[in-house]
Structure formats: C-alpha cells, structure tokens
mmCIF file of C-alpha atoms and ligand atoms in Angstrom:
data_model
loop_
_atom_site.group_PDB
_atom_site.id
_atom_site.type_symbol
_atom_site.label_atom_id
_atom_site.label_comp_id
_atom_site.label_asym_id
_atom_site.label_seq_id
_atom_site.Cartn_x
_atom_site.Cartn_y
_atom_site.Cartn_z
ATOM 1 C CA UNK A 1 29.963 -16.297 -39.079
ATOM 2 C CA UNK A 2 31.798 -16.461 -42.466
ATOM 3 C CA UNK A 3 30.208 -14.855 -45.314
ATOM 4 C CA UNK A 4 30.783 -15.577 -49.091
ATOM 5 C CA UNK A 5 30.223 -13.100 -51.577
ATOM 6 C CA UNK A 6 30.572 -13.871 -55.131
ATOM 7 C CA UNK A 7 30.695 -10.590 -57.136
ATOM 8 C CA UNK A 8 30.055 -10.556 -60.475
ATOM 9 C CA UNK A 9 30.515 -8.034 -63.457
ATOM 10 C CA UNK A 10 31.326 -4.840 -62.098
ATOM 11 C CA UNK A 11 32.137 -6.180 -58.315
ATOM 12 C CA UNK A 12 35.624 -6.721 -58.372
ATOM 13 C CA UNK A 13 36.835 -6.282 -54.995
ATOM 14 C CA UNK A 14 34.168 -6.711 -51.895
ATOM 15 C CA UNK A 15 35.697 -3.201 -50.465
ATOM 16 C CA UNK A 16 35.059 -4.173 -47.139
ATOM 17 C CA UNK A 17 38.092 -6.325 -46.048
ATOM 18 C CA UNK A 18 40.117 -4.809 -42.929
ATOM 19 C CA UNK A 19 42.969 -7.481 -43.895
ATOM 20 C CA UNK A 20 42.592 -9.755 -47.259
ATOM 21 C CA UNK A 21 44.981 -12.384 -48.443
ATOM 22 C CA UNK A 22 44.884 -14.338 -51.397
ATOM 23 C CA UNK A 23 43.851 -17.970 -50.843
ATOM 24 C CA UNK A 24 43.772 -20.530 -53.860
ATOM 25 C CA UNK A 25 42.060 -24.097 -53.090
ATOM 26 C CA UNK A 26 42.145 -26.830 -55.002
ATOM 27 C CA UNK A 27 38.853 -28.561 -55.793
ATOM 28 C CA UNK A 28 38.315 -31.537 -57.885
ATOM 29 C CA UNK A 29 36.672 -29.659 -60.414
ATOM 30 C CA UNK A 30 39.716 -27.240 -60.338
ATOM 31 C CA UNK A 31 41.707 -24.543 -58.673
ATOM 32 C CA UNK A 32 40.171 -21.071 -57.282
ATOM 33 C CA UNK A 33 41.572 -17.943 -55.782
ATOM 34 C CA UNK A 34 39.917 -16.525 -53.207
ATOM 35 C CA UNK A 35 40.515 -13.462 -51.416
ATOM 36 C CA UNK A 36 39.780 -13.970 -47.558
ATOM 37 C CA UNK A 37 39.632 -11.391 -44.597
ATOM 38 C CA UNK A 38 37.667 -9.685 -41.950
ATOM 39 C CA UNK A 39 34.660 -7.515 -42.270
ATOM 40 C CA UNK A 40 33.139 -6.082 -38.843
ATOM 41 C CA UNK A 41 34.191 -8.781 -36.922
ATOM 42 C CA UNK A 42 32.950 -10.990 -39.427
ATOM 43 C CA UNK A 43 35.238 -14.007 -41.815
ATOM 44 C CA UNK A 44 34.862 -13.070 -45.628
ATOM 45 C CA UNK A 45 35.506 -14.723 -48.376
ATOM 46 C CA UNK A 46 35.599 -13.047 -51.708
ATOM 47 C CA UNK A 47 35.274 -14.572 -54.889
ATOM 48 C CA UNK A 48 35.590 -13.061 -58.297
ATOM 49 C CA UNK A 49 32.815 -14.631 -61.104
ATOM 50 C CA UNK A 50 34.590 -13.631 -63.987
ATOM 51 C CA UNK A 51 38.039 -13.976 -63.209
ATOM 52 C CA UNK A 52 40.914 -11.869 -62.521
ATOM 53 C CA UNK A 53 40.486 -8.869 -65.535
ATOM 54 C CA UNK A 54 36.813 -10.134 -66.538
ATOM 55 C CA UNK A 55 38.458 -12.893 -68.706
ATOM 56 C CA UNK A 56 35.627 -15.513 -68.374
ATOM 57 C CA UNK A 57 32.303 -15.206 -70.225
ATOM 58 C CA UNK A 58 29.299 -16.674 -68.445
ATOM 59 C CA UNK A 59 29.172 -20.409 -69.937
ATOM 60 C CA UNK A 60 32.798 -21.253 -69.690
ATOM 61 C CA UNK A 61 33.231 -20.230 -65.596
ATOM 62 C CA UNK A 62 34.072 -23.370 -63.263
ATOM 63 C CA UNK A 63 30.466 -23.040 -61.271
ATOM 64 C CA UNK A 64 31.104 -26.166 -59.709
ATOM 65 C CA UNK A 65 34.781 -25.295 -58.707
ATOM 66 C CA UNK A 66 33.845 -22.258 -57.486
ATOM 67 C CA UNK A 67 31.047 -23.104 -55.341
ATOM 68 C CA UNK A 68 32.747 -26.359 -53.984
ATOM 69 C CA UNK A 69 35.978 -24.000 -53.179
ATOM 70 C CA UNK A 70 33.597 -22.101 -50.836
ATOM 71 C CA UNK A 71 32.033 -25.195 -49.663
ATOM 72 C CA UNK A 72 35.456 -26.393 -48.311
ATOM 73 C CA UNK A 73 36.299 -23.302 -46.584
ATOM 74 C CA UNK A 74 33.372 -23.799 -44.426
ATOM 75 C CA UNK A 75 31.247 -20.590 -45.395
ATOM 76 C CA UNK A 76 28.104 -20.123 -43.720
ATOM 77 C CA UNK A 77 26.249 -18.779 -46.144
ATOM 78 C CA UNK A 78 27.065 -16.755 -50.061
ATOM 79 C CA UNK A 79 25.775 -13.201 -51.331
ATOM 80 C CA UNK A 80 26.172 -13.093 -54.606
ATOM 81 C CA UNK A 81 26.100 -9.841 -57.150
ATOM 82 C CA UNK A 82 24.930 -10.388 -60.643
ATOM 83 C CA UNK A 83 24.244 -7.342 -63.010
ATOM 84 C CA UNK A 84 20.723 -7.642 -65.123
ATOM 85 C CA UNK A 85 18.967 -5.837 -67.564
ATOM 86 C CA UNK A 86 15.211 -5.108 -66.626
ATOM 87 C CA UNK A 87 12.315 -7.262 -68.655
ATOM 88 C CA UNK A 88 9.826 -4.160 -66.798
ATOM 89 C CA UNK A 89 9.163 -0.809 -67.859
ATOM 90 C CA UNK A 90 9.027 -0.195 -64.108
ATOM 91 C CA UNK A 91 12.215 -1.780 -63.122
ATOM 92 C CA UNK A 92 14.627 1.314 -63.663
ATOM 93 C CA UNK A 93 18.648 0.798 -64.420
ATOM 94 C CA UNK A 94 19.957 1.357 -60.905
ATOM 95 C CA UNK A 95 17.347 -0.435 -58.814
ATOM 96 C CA UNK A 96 18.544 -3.444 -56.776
ATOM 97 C CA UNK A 97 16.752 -6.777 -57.230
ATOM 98 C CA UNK A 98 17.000 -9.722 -54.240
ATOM 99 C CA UNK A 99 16.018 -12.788 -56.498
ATOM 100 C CA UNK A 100 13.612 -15.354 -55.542
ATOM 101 C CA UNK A 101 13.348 -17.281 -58.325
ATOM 102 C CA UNK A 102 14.964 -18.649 -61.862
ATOM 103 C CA UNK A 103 14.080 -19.630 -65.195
ATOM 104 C CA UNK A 104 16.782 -21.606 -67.037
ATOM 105 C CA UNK A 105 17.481 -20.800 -70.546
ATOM 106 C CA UNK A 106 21.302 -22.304 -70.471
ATOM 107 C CA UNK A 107 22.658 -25.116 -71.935
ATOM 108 C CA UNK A 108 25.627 -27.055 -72.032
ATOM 109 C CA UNK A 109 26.783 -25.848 -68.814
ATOM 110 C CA UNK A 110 27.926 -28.238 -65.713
ATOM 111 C CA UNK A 111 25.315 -28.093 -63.690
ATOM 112 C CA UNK A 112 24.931 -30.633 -61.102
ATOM 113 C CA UNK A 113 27.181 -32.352 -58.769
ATOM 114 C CA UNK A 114 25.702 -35.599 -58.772
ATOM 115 C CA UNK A 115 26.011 -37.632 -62.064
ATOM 116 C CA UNK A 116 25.317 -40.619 -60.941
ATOM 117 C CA UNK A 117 27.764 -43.754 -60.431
ATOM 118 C CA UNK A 118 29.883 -43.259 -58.353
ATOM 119 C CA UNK A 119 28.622 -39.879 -57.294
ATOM 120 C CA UNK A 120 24.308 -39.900 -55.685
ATOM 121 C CA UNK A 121 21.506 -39.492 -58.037
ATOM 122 C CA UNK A 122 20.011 -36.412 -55.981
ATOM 123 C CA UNK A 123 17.561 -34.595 -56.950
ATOM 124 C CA UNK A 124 16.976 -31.303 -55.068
ATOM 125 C CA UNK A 125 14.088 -29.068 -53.816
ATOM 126 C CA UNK A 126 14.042 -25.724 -55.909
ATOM 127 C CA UNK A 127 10.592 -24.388 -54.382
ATOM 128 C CA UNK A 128 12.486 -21.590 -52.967
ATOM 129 C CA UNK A 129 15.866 -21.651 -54.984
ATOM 130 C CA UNK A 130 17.345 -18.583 -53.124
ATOM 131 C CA UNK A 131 17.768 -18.878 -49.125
ATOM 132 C CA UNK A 132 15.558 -16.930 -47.463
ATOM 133 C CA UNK A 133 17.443 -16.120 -44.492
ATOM 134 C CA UNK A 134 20.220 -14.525 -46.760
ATOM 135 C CA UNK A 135 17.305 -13.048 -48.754
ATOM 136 C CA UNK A 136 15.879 -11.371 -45.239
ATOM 137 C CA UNK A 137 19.430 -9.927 -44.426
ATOM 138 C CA UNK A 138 19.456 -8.325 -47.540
ATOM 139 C CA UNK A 139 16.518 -6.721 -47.881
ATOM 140 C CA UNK A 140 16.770 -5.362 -44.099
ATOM 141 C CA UNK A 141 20.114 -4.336 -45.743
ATOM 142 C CA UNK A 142 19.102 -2.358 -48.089
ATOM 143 C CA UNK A 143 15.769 -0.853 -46.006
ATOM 144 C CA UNK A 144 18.413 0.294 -43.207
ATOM 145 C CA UNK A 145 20.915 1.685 -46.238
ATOM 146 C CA UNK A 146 17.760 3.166 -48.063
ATOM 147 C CA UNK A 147 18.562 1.913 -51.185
ATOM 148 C CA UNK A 148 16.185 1.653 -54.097
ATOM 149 C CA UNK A 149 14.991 -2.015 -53.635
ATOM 150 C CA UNK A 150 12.910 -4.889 -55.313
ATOM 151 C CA UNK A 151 11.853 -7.227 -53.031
ATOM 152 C CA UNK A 152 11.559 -10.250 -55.356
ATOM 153 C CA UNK A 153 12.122 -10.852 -58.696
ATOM 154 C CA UNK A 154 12.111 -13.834 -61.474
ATOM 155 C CA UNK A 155 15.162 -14.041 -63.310
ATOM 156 C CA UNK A 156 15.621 -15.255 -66.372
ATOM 157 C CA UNK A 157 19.374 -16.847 -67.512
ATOM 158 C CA UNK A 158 20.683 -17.327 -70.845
ATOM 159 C CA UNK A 159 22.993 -18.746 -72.486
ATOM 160 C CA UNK A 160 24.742 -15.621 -73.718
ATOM 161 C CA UNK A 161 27.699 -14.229 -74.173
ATOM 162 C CA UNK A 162 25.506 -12.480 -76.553
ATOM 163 C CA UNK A 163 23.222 -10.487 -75.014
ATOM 164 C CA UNK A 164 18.916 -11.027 -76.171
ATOM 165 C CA UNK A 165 16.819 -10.253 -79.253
ATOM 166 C CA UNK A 166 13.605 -7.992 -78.480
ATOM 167 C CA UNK A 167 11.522 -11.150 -79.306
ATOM 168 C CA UNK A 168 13.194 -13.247 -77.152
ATOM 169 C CA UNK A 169 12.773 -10.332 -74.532
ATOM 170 C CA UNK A 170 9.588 -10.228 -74.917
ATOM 171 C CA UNK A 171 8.942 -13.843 -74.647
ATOM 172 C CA UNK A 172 10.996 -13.756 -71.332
ATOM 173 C CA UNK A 173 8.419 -11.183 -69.925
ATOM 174 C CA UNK A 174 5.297 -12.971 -71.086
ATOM 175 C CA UNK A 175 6.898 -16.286 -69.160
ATOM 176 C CA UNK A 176 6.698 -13.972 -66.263
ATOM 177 C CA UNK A 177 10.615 -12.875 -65.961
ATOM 178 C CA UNK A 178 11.733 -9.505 -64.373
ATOM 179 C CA UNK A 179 15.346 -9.576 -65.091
ATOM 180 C CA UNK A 180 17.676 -11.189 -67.287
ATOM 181 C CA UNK A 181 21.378 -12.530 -66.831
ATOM 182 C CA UNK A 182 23.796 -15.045 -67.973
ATOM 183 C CA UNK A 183 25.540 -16.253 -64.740
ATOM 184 C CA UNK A 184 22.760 -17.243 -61.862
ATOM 185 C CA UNK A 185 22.028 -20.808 -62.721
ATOM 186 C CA UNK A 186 23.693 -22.768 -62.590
ATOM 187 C CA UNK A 187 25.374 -21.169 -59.464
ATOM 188 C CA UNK A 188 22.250 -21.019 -57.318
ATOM 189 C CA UNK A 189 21.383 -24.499 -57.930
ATOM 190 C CA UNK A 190 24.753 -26.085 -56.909
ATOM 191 C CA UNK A 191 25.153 -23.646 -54.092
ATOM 192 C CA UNK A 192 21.724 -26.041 -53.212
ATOM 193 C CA UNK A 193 23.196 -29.074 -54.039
ATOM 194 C CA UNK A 194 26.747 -28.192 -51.576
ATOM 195 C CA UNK A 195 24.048 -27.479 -49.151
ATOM 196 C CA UNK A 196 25.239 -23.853 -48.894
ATOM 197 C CA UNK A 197 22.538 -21.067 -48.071
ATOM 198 C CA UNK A 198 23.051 -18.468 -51.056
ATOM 199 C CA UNK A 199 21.202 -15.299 -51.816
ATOM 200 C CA UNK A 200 21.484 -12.921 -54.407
ATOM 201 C CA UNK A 201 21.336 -9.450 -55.372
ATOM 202 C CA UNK A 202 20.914 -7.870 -59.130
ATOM 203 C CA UNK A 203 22.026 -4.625 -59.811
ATOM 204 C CA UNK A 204 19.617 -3.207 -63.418
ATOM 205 C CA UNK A 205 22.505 -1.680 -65.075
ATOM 206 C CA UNK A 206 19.833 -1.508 -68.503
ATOM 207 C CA UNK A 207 16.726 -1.977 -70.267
ATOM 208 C CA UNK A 208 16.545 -5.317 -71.881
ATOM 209 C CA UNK A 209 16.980 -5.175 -75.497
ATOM 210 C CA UNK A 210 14.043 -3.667 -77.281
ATOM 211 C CA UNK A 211 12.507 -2.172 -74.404
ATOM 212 C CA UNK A 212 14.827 0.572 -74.468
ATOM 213 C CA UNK A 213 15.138 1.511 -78.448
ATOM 214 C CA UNK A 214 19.348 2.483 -78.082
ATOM 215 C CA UNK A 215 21.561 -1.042 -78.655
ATOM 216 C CA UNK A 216 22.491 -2.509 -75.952
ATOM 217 C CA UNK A 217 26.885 -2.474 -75.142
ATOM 218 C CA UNK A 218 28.903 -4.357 -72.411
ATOM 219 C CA UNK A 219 30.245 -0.732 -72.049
ATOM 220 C CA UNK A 220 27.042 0.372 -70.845
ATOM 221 C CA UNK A 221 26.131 -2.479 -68.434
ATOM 222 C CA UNK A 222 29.864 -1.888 -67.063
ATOM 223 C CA UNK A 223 29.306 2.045 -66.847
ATOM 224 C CA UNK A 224 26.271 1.553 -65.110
ATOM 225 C CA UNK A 225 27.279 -1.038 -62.651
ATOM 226 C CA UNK A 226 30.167 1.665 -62.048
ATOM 227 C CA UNK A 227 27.793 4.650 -60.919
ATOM 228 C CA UNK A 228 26.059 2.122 -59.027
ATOM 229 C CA UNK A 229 28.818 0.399 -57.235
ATOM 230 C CA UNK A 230 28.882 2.400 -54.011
ATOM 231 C CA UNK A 231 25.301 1.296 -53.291
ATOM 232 C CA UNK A 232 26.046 -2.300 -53.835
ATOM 233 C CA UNK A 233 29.071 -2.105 -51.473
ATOM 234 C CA UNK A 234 27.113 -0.388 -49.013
ATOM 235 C CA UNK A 235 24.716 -3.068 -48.946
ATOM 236 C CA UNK A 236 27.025 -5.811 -49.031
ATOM 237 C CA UNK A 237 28.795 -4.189 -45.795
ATOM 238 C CA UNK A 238 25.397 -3.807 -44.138
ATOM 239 C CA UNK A 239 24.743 -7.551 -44.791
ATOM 240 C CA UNK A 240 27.556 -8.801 -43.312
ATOM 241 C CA UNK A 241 27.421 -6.672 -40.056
ATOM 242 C CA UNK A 242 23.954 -8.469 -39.713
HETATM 243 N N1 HPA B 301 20.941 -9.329 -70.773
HETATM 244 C C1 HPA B 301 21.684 -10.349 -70.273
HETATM 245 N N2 HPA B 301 22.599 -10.179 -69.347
HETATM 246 C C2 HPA B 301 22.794 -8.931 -68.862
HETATM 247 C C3 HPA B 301 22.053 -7.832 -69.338
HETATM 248 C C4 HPA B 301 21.072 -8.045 -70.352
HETATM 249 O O1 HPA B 301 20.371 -7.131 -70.812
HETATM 250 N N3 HPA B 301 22.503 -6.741 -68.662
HETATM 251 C C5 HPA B 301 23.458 -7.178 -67.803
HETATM 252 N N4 HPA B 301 23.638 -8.504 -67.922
#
C-alpha cells in the first residue's frame, strides 16, 4: 500500500516516516517536492499544501500539480488535513471532522483536468466526493485512538485568503455547511478526476466569524492546530497501519 497525505496548515511534517527523502517530480502543470518514506511497513508520501514555510495562500497553490505529482508516483489512496473553523455551536475548536461533502464558493481557481481539445470533456460523479473507504479507515482511526470525532460533515470553501463576514457565515450555515475552509475544492475534485481515492480530515481550530464574538487571527487557527497536532498525527499513524 502507499499512502498520500497532504497536510495542510499546521501539518508540516507527517511525523511518522522511519526514513524520508526528498523527492521532486515534474508534472506538466509544474514541479513538486515530496517527501517519501516508510510508515509501519507501509510507502508514504508526504506532501506539504502550503509550501515549504506556509508561503502559498489557498487560491494560488498548484492543485493540479500537486495531485497529478501523487498520481504519478502510483499512490493508492490520499489523507488529507485541512484546518476549519466550525459553522455549529456544537462543533467545538479541537474536534476532528472526516468530510463527506463540499460546497464550492471559489473562483478563479484551476479546477479540472479536462478542458477539452485535446484533453476529454469528462464530467465526473460527485455523489460521494470523498472516498469512502479512506473515510472508513479514518473514522475506525480515530474510534481506536479515541479521539473527539465527527463522523460527517459539509464543508464549505471559499475563496479566501481573507477569512468570512458573520453574514456570509451565517448564510453558509443556513445552506447547510458545518465547516468552512479555503483549500478542499478544488483538491477533492481532481483527486476524482486522477482517479485517486482521497479522504479528508478537518481539524476546528475556531468558531467561524461571528459565532464566536473575539476576531478571528491566522495566529489563532495556527495556535490551535498546534495544541491539536498530536491528535492529528496520532490518527494519521493509525490510518496508515490500517
Ligand atoms: N474560515 C476559513 N478558513 C479557515 C477558518 C475559518 O474560520 N479557520 C481555519 N481555516
């Protein structure tokens, strides 16, 4: 088996390597560096969102380079790791989130493989975006761990970088959201397109704007994806001993 795991803010290192080496691979939409090694017995690939020192914002990361860089190193299957704030009084910073579905509020981005011409006019099934199989491993995961879970949860993307208004907030919870990030589509949907079975975890690191009444700071999303790290390693170990 050979895992992906794309880890993104606050997840830079997977922690769980015995022996990792750099890799870089060279897609057509661009180069990515990868670090590679063995977990348990297990191939792992490691991949980090924003860049070596958190230097990319959400809409100007290479989505398609990155997910066609895993493609051609023949993973089997990608966790990813996305930090949200929570749309639900009852969603608490610190609780762990295995998506299993989207709404798309970006724009601009490069989202699709297949433009047309000379590439296939495709158009693929979303009725489950995330894999199920990699959504079952995690959940076990974090049963067996005892970590404080949410078995399913809407999230909502945005644009971003800046972070939401409280109507827009609470718009996104009257659409039905339960978390809100920046990064998740349009990586779920071309890990669909490549094919690629891809399952992700979100780590509440706040309150959405307005539903907490303190402003909201990249510092605080950060600190709290720091206290909350060791969990989200712990899972991500469990996961790929499964
Ligand atoms: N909004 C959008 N993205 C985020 C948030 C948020 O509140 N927290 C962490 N990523």
């Amino acid at each position: 088996m050979k895992i992906g795991i794309i880890g993104g803010t606050g997840l830079y290192d997977a922690g769980l390597f015995q022996d990792a080496e750099e890799q870089r691979v060279l897609t057509k939409y661009g180069e990515v560096k990868l670090m590679a090694g063995y977990a348990e017995g297990n191939q792992v690939v490691f991949l980090n969102r924003h860049g070596a020192g958190h230097k990319l914002p959400p809409h100007l990361i290479n989505y398609r380079a990155n997910i066609a860089a895993l493609k051609e190193t023949r993973v089997d299957m990608i966790i990813a790791t996305a930090a949200v704030g929570s749309l639900r009084e009852d969603i608490a910073p610190g609780q762990l989130v295995i998506l299993d579905q989207f709404i798309d509020f970006t724009s601009g981005r490069k989202h699709t493989f297949f433009n047309g011409g000379a590439d296939a006019v495709v158009h693929v099934d979303m009725t489950q975006p995330y894999c199920q199989e990699v959504r079952g491993t995690l959940i076990e995961a974090a049963h067996s761990e005892n970590l404080p879970l949410v078995e399913k949860g809407t999230y909502i993307c945005t644009q971003g970088p800046r972070f939401e208004t409280p109507a827009e907030v609470a718009m996104f919870a009257r659409l039905g959201g339960d978390v809100v990030g920046m990064t998740n589509v349009p990586e779920v949907v071309l890990a669909r397109e490549a094919e690629i079975c891809y399952g992700a975890v979100a780590v509440v690191t706040n309150s959405a704007a307005g539903i907490s009444d303190t402003e909201l700071t990249h510092q605080e999303v950060l600190d709290t994806m720091a206290a909350n790290q060791a969990k989200l390693k712990r899972l991500l170990a469990k996961s790929t001993q499964m």
